[in-house]
mmCIF file with all atom_site columns, C-alpha atoms in Angstrom:
data_model
loop_
_atom_site.group_PDB
_atom_site.id
_atom_site.type_symbol
_atom_site.label_atom_id
_atom_site.label_alt_id
_atom_site.label_comp_id
_atom_site.label_asym_id
_atom_site.label_entity_id
_atom_site.label_seq_id
_atom_site.pdbx_PDB_ins_code
_atom_site.Cartn_x
_atom_site.Cartn_y
_atom_site.Cartn_z
_atom_site.occupancy
_atom_site.B_iso_or_equiv
_atom_site.pdbx_formal_charge
_atom_site.auth_seq_id
_atom_site.auth_comp_id
_atom_site.auth_asym_id
_atom_site.auth_atom_id
_atom_site.pdbx_PDB_model_num
ATOM 1   C CA . MET A 1 1   ? 63.454  69.005 94.311 1.00 54.00 ? 1   MET A CA 1
ATOM 2   C CA . ARG A 1 2   ? 65.746  68.532 91.315 1.00 55.00 ? 2   ARG A CA 1
ATOM 3   C CA . LEU A 1 3   ? 67.119  72.056 91.545 1.00 52.00 ? 3   LEU A CA 1
ATOM 4   C CA . PRO A 1 4   ? 69.371  71.362 94.595 1.00 53.00 ? 4   PRO A CA 1
ATOM 5   C CA . TYR A 1 5   ? 70.857  68.285 92.844 1.00 52.00 ? 5   TYR A CA 1
ATOM 6   C CA . LEU A 1 6   ? 71.518  70.235 89.670 1.00 48.00 ? 6   LEU A CA 1
ATOM 7   C CA . LEU A 1 7   ? 73.169  73.035 91.649 1.00 49.00 ? 7   LEU A CA 1
ATOM 8   C CA . LEU A 1 8   ? 75.336  70.528 93.529 1.00 48.00 ? 8   LEU A CA 1
ATOM 9   C CA . ALA A 1 9   ? 76.350  68.840 90.259 1.00 52.00 ? 9   ALA A CA 1
ATOM 10  C CA . ALA A 1 10  ? 77.202  72.204 88.702 1.00 52.00 ? 10  ALA A CA 1
ATOM 11  C CA . LEU A 1 11  ? 79.392  73.089 91.690 1.00 49.00 ? 11  LEU A CA 1
ATOM 12  C CA . LEU A 1 12  ? 81.235  69.727 91.721 1.00 50.00 ? 12  LEU A CA 1
ATOM 13  C CA . ALA A 1 13  ? 81.788  69.412 87.952 1.00 49.00 ? 13  ALA A CA 1
ATOM 14  C CA . PRO A 1 14  ? 84.739  71.868 87.747 1.00 47.00 ? 14  PRO A CA 1
ATOM 15  C CA . ALA A 1 15  ? 86.480  70.131 90.663 1.00 46.00 ? 15  ALA A CA 1
ATOM 16  C CA . ALA A 1 16  ? 86.055  66.705 89.042 1.00 43.00 ? 16  ALA A CA 1
ATOM 17  C CA . LEU A 1 17  ? 87.321  68.042 85.708 1.00 38.00 ? 17  LEU A CA 1
ATOM 18  C CA . ALA A 1 18  ? 90.385  69.618 87.316 1.00 42.00 ? 18  ALA A CA 1
ATOM 19  C CA . GLN A 1 19  ? 91.295  66.324 89.020 1.00 42.00 ? 19  GLN A CA 1
ATOM 20  C CA . SER A 1 20  ? 90.896  64.237 85.853 1.00 40.00 ? 20  SER A CA 1
ATOM 21  C CA . LEU A 1 21  ? 93.268  66.362 83.743 1.00 43.00 ? 21  LEU A CA 1
ATOM 22  C CA . ALA A 1 22  ? 96.789  64.961 83.716 1.00 42.00 ? 22  ALA A CA 1
ATOM 23  C CA . PRO A 1 23  ? 99.756  67.305 83.598 1.00 44.00 ? 23  PRO A CA 1
ATOM 24  C CA . LEU A 1 24  ? 101.287 67.839 80.171 1.00 42.00 ? 24  LEU A CA 1
ATOM 25  C CA . PRO A 1 25  ? 104.483 65.863 79.535 1.00 46.00 ? 25  PRO A CA 1
ATOM 26  C CA . SER A 1 26  ? 107.601 67.917 80.021 1.00 42.00 ? 26  SER A CA 1
ATOM 27  C CA . ALA A 1 27  ? 110.556 68.024 77.670 1.00 45.00 ? 27  ALA A CA 1
ATOM 28  C CA . ALA A 1 28  ? 112.602 66.110 80.236 1.00 47.00 ? 28  ALA A CA 1
ATOM 29  C CA . GLN A 1 29  ? 110.360 63.046 79.868 1.00 46.00 ? 29  GLN A CA 1
ATOM 30  C CA . GLY A 1 30  ? 111.124 62.820 76.130 1.00 50.00 ? 30  GLY A CA 1
ATOM 31  C CA . GLU A 1 31  ? 114.892 62.989 76.597 1.00 61.00 ? 31  GLU A CA 1
ATOM 32  C CA . GLY A 1 32  ? 115.131 59.230 77.140 1.00 89.00 ? 32  GLY A CA 1
ATOM 33  C CA . TYR A 1 33  ? 114.787 58.611 73.399 1.00 92.00 ? 33  TYR A CA 1
ATOM 34  C CA . ALA A 1 34  ? 116.706 59.410 70.249 1.00 94.00 ? 34  ALA A CA 1
ATOM 35  C CA . VAL A 1 35  ? 115.114 60.355 66.940 1.00 94.00 ? 35  VAL A CA 1
ATOM 36  C CA . LEU A 1 36  ? 116.271 58.588 63.784 1.00 94.00 ? 36  LEU A CA 1
ATOM 37  C CA . ILE A 1 37  ? 115.159 60.171 60.503 1.00 95.00 ? 37  ILE A CA 1
ATOM 38  C CA . VAL A 1 38  ? 115.716 58.296 57.232 1.00 94.00 ? 38  VAL A CA 1
ATOM 39  C CA . SER A 1 39  ? 114.893 59.865 53.871 1.00 93.00 ? 39  SER A CA 1
ATOM 40  C CA . ARG A 1 40  ? 114.936 58.625 50.313 1.00 90.00 ? 40  ARG A CA 1
ATOM 41  C CA . GLU A 1 41  ? 115.818 61.506 48.041 1.00 84.00 ? 41  GLU A CA 1
ATOM 42  C CA . ARG A 1 42  ? 114.521 61.382 44.494 1.00 74.00 ? 42  ARG A CA 1
ATOM 43  C CA . LEU A 1 43  ? 117.895 61.145 42.742 1.00 72.00 ? 43  LEU A CA 1
ATOM 44  C CA . GLU A 1 44  ? 119.918 59.016 45.168 1.00 71.00 ? 44  GLU A CA 1
ATOM 45  C CA . VAL A 1 45  ? 118.330 55.637 44.328 1.00 76.00 ? 45  VAL A CA 1
ATOM 46  C CA . ALA A 1 46  ? 117.232 55.488 40.699 1.00 72.00 ? 46  ALA A CA 1
ATOM 47  C CA . THR A 1 47  ? 114.579 52.775 40.879 1.00 78.00 ? 47  THR A CA 1
ATOM 48  C CA . THR A 1 48  ? 110.810 52.740 41.122 1.00 80.00 ? 48  THR A CA 1
ATOM 49  C CA . CYS A 1 49  ? 110.986 49.914 43.669 1.00 84.00 ? 49  CYS A CA 1
ATOM 50  C CA . GLU A 1 50  ? 110.207 50.610 47.305 1.00 87.00 ? 50  GLU A CA 1
ATOM 51  C CA . VAL A 1 51  ? 113.148 50.586 49.693 1.00 88.00 ? 51  VAL A CA 1
ATOM 52  C CA . ALA A 1 52  ? 112.480 48.501 52.801 1.00 90.00 ? 52  ALA A CA 1
ATOM 53  C CA . LEU A 1 53  ? 114.079 49.612 56.064 1.00 92.00 ? 53  LEU A CA 1
ATOM 54  C CA . TYR A 1 54  ? 114.654 46.901 58.667 1.00 92.00 ? 54  TYR A CA 1
ATOM 55  C CA . LEU A 1 55  ? 115.315 47.755 62.322 1.00 93.00 ? 55  LEU A CA 1
ATOM 56  C CA . HIS A 1 56  ? 116.652 44.831 64.350 1.00 91.00 ? 56  HIS A CA 1
ATOM 57  C CA . ASP A 1 57  ? 115.674 42.426 61.515 1.00 87.00 ? 57  ASP A CA 1
ATOM 58  C CA . GLN A 1 58  ? 112.034 43.608 61.481 1.00 91.00 ? 58  GLN A CA 1
ATOM 59  C CA . MET A 1 59  ? 110.640 45.578 58.542 1.00 91.00 ? 59  MET A CA 1
ATOM 60  C CA . ALA A 1 60  ? 109.903 49.020 59.963 1.00 94.00 ? 60  ALA A CA 1
ATOM 61  C CA . ALA A 1 61  ? 109.146 51.071 56.833 1.00 94.00 ? 61  ALA A CA 1
ATOM 62  C CA . ARG A 1 62  ? 108.810 51.100 53.059 1.00 92.00 ? 62  ARG A CA 1
ATOM 63  C CA . LEU A 1 63  ? 109.974 54.239 51.338 1.00 91.00 ? 63  LEU A CA 1
ATOM 64  C CA . HIS A 1 64  ? 109.080 55.497 47.864 1.00 89.00 ? 64  HIS A CA 1
ATOM 65  C CA . GLN A 1 65  ? 111.078 58.224 46.146 1.00 88.00 ? 65  GLN A CA 1
ATOM 66  C CA . GLY A 1 66  ? 110.904 61.486 48.082 1.00 89.00 ? 66  GLY A CA 1
ATOM 67  C CA . GLN A 1 67  ? 109.588 59.958 51.327 1.00 92.00 ? 67  GLN A CA 1
ATOM 68  C CA . SER A 1 68  ? 110.996 60.144 54.843 1.00 93.00 ? 68  SER A CA 1
ATOM 69  C CA . VAL A 1 69  ? 110.321 58.269 58.048 1.00 96.00 ? 69  VAL A CA 1
ATOM 70  C CA . ALA A 1 70  ? 111.166 59.104 61.671 1.00 95.00 ? 70  ALA A CA 1
ATOM 71  C CA . PHE A 1 71  ? 111.509 56.784 64.647 1.00 95.00 ? 71  PHE A CA 1
ATOM 72  C CA . ASN A 1 72  ? 111.692 57.490 68.389 1.00 95.00 ? 72  ASN A CA 1
ATOM 73  C CA . LEU A 1 73  ? 114.130 54.860 69.611 1.00 95.00 ? 73  LEU A CA 1
ATOM 74  C CA . PRO A 1 74  ? 115.656 54.065 72.976 1.00 94.00 ? 74  PRO A CA 1
ATOM 75  C CA . PRO A 1 75  ? 119.344 54.921 73.250 1.00 94.00 ? 75  PRO A CA 1
ATOM 76  C CA . GLY A 1 76  ? 121.831 52.228 72.356 1.00 94.00 ? 76  GLY A CA 1
ATOM 77  C CA . LYS A 1 77  ? 122.931 50.171 69.390 1.00 95.00 ? 77  LYS A CA 1
ATOM 78  C CA . VAL A 1 78  ? 120.532 49.967 66.431 1.00 94.00 ? 78  VAL A CA 1
ATOM 79  C CA . SER A 1 79  ? 120.897 47.365 63.684 1.00 93.00 ? 79  SER A CA 1
ATOM 80  C CA . LEU A 1 80  ? 119.678 48.554 60.252 1.00 93.00 ? 80  LEU A CA 1
ATOM 81  C CA . ARG A 1 81  ? 119.333 46.901 56.854 1.00 91.00 ? 81  ARG A CA 1
ATOM 82  C CA . LEU A 1 82  ? 118.007 48.188 53.534 1.00 89.00 ? 82  LEU A CA 1
ATOM 83  C CA . GLY A 1 83  ? 116.622 46.315 50.568 1.00 85.00 ? 83  GLY A CA 1
ATOM 84  C CA . LEU A 1 84  ? 114.360 46.638 47.556 1.00 84.00 ? 84  LEU A CA 1
ATOM 85  C CA . THR A 1 85  ? 110.840 45.347 47.977 1.00 82.00 ? 85  THR A CA 1
ATOM 86  C CA . GLY A 1 86  ? 107.653 45.141 45.974 1.00 75.00 ? 86  GLY A CA 1
ATOM 87  C CA . THR A 1 87  ? 106.489 43.016 43.042 1.00 73.00 ? 87  THR A CA 1
ATOM 88  C CA . GLY A 1 88  ? 108.151 41.829 39.835 1.00 71.00 ? 88  GLY A CA 1
ATOM 89  C CA . PRO A 1 89  ? 111.826 42.812 39.656 1.00 74.00 ? 89  PRO A CA 1
ATOM 90  C CA . CYS A 1 90  ? 111.514 44.458 43.072 1.00 74.00 ? 90  CYS A CA 1
ATOM 91  C CA . GLN A 1 91  ? 110.707 41.231 44.950 1.00 65.00 ? 91  GLN A CA 1
ATOM 92  C CA . ASP A 1 92  ? 112.739 40.462 48.032 1.00 62.00 ? 92  ASP A CA 1
ATOM 93  C CA . GLY A 1 93  ? 115.595 38.097 47.322 1.00 57.00 ? 93  GLY A CA 1
ATOM 94  C CA . ILE A 1 94  ? 116.841 35.286 49.524 1.00 48.00 ? 94  ILE A CA 1
ATOM 95  C CA . ALA A 1 95  ? 120.278 36.881 49.905 1.00 51.00 ? 95  ALA A CA 1
ATOM 96  C CA . GLN A 1 96  ? 121.068 38.280 53.332 1.00 52.00 ? 96  GLN A CA 1
ATOM 97  C CA . LEU A 1 97  ? 121.185 42.054 53.063 1.00 64.00 ? 97  LEU A CA 1
ATOM 98  C CA . GLN A 1 98  ? 124.275 43.807 54.361 1.00 74.00 ? 98  GLN A CA 1
ATOM 99  C CA . GLY A 1 99  ? 123.528 45.702 57.554 1.00 86.00 ? 99  GLY A CA 1
ATOM 100 C CA . GLN A 1 100 ? 124.783 48.757 59.370 1.00 90.00 ? 100 GLN A CA 1
ATOM 101 C CA . SER A 1 101 ? 124.893 49.584 63.062 1.00 93.00 ? 101 SER A CA 1
ATOM 102 C CA . LEU A 1 102 ? 124.369 52.940 64.742 1.00 92.00 ? 102 LEU A CA 1
ATOM 103 C CA . GLU A 1 103 ? 124.897 54.024 68.329 1.00 94.00 ? 103 GLU A CA 1
ATOM 104 C CA . LEU A 1 104 ? 122.128 56.411 69.417 1.00 94.00 ? 104 LEU A CA 1
ATOM 105 C CA . HIS A 1 105 ? 122.255 58.636 72.481 1.00 94.00 ? 105 HIS A CA 1
ATOM 106 C CA . ALA A 1 106 ? 119.303 59.976 74.447 1.00 94.00 ? 106 ALA A CA 1
ATOM 107 C CA . GLY A 1 107 ? 118.040 63.339 73.238 1.00 92.00 ? 107 GLY A CA 1
ATOM 108 C CA . GLU A 1 108 ? 119.840 63.363 69.883 1.00 92.00 ? 108 GLU A CA 1
ATOM 109 C CA . VAL A 1 109 ? 118.333 63.631 66.396 1.00 93.00 ? 109 VAL A CA 1
ATOM 110 C CA . ARG A 1 110 ? 120.193 61.744 63.649 1.00 93.00 ? 110 ARG A CA 1
ATOM 111 C CA . ARG A 1 111 ? 119.384 62.175 59.955 1.00 95.00 ? 111 ARG A CA 1
ATOM 112 C CA . TYR A 1 112 ? 120.362 59.741 57.213 1.00 93.00 ? 112 TYR A CA 1
ATOM 113 C CA . ARG A 1 113 ? 119.654 59.486 53.523 1.00 92.00 ? 113 ARG A CA 1
ATOM 114 C CA . ILE A 1 114 ? 119.433 56.317 51.480 1.00 90.00 ? 114 ILE A CA 1
ATOM 115 C CA . ALA A 1 115 ? 121.971 56.067 48.668 1.00 87.00 ? 115 ALA A CA 1
ATOM 116 C CA . MET A 1 116 ? 123.192 53.356 46.334 1.00 82.00 ? 116 MET A CA 1
ATOM 117 C CA . ASP A 1 117 ? 126.859 52.646 45.761 1.00 78.00 ? 117 ASP A CA 1
ATOM 118 C CA . ASN A 1 118 ? 128.884 49.673 44.469 1.00 78.00 ? 118 ASN A CA 1
ATOM 119 C CA . ALA A 1 119 ? 128.082 47.709 47.632 1.00 76.00 ? 119 ALA A CA 1
ATOM 120 C CA . GLY A 1 120 ? 124.321 48.290 47.278 1.00 79.00 ? 120 GLY A CA 1
ATOM 121 C CA . LEU A 1 121 ? 121.943 50.364 49.368 1.00 85.00 ? 121 LEU A CA 1
ATOM 122 C CA . ARG A 1 122 ? 123.540 52.248 52.250 1.00 87.00 ? 122 ARG A CA 1
ATOM 123 C CA . LEU A 1 123 ? 122.630 54.926 54.779 1.00 89.00 ? 123 LEU A CA 1
ATOM 124 C CA . HIS A 1 124 ? 124.750 58.071 54.598 1.00 89.00 ? 124 HIS A CA 1
ATOM 125 C CA . ALA A 1 125 ? 124.724 60.821 57.203 1.00 89.00 ? 125 ALA A CA 1
ATOM 126 C CA . ALA A 1 126 ? 122.663 63.825 56.146 1.00 87.00 ? 126 ALA A CA 1
ATOM 127 C CA . PRO A 1 127 ? 123.321 67.368 57.299 1.00 79.00 ? 127 PRO A CA 1
ATOM 128 C CA . ALA A 1 128 ? 121.437 68.431 60.414 1.00 71.00 ? 128 ALA A CA 1
ATOM 129 C CA . LEU A 1 129 ? 118.488 70.788 60.062 1.00 67.00 ? 129 LEU A CA 1
ATOM 130 C CA . ASN A 1 130 ? 119.179 74.120 61.710 1.00 58.00 ? 130 ASN A CA 1
#
């Protein structure tokens, strides 16, 4: 008596599995975003403190020497700020950090590196990976 039910289940299982699988996302679906890659090279910022990256006034990442971070962001204007963070001499100050703005376009990949100059921490364009 169980044999007919088992045979029916075995016949219907592949059909149910085929219906439950969703199609893989195409490349066109991912073109609505831009990729922002920020890296902290070992020699650009000579401090052991972490560098905090703020996107739209929200801390989005903390970078140690030699680390990178990537974000998938919607196209448009992006507000960025950098600052030192951590404990001891690295503690966040109360001073407003100077910010930068970027205009991102759908489908593009933008690379930046963190550097320190007379004005403090800044993002500088990095060469594209080819």
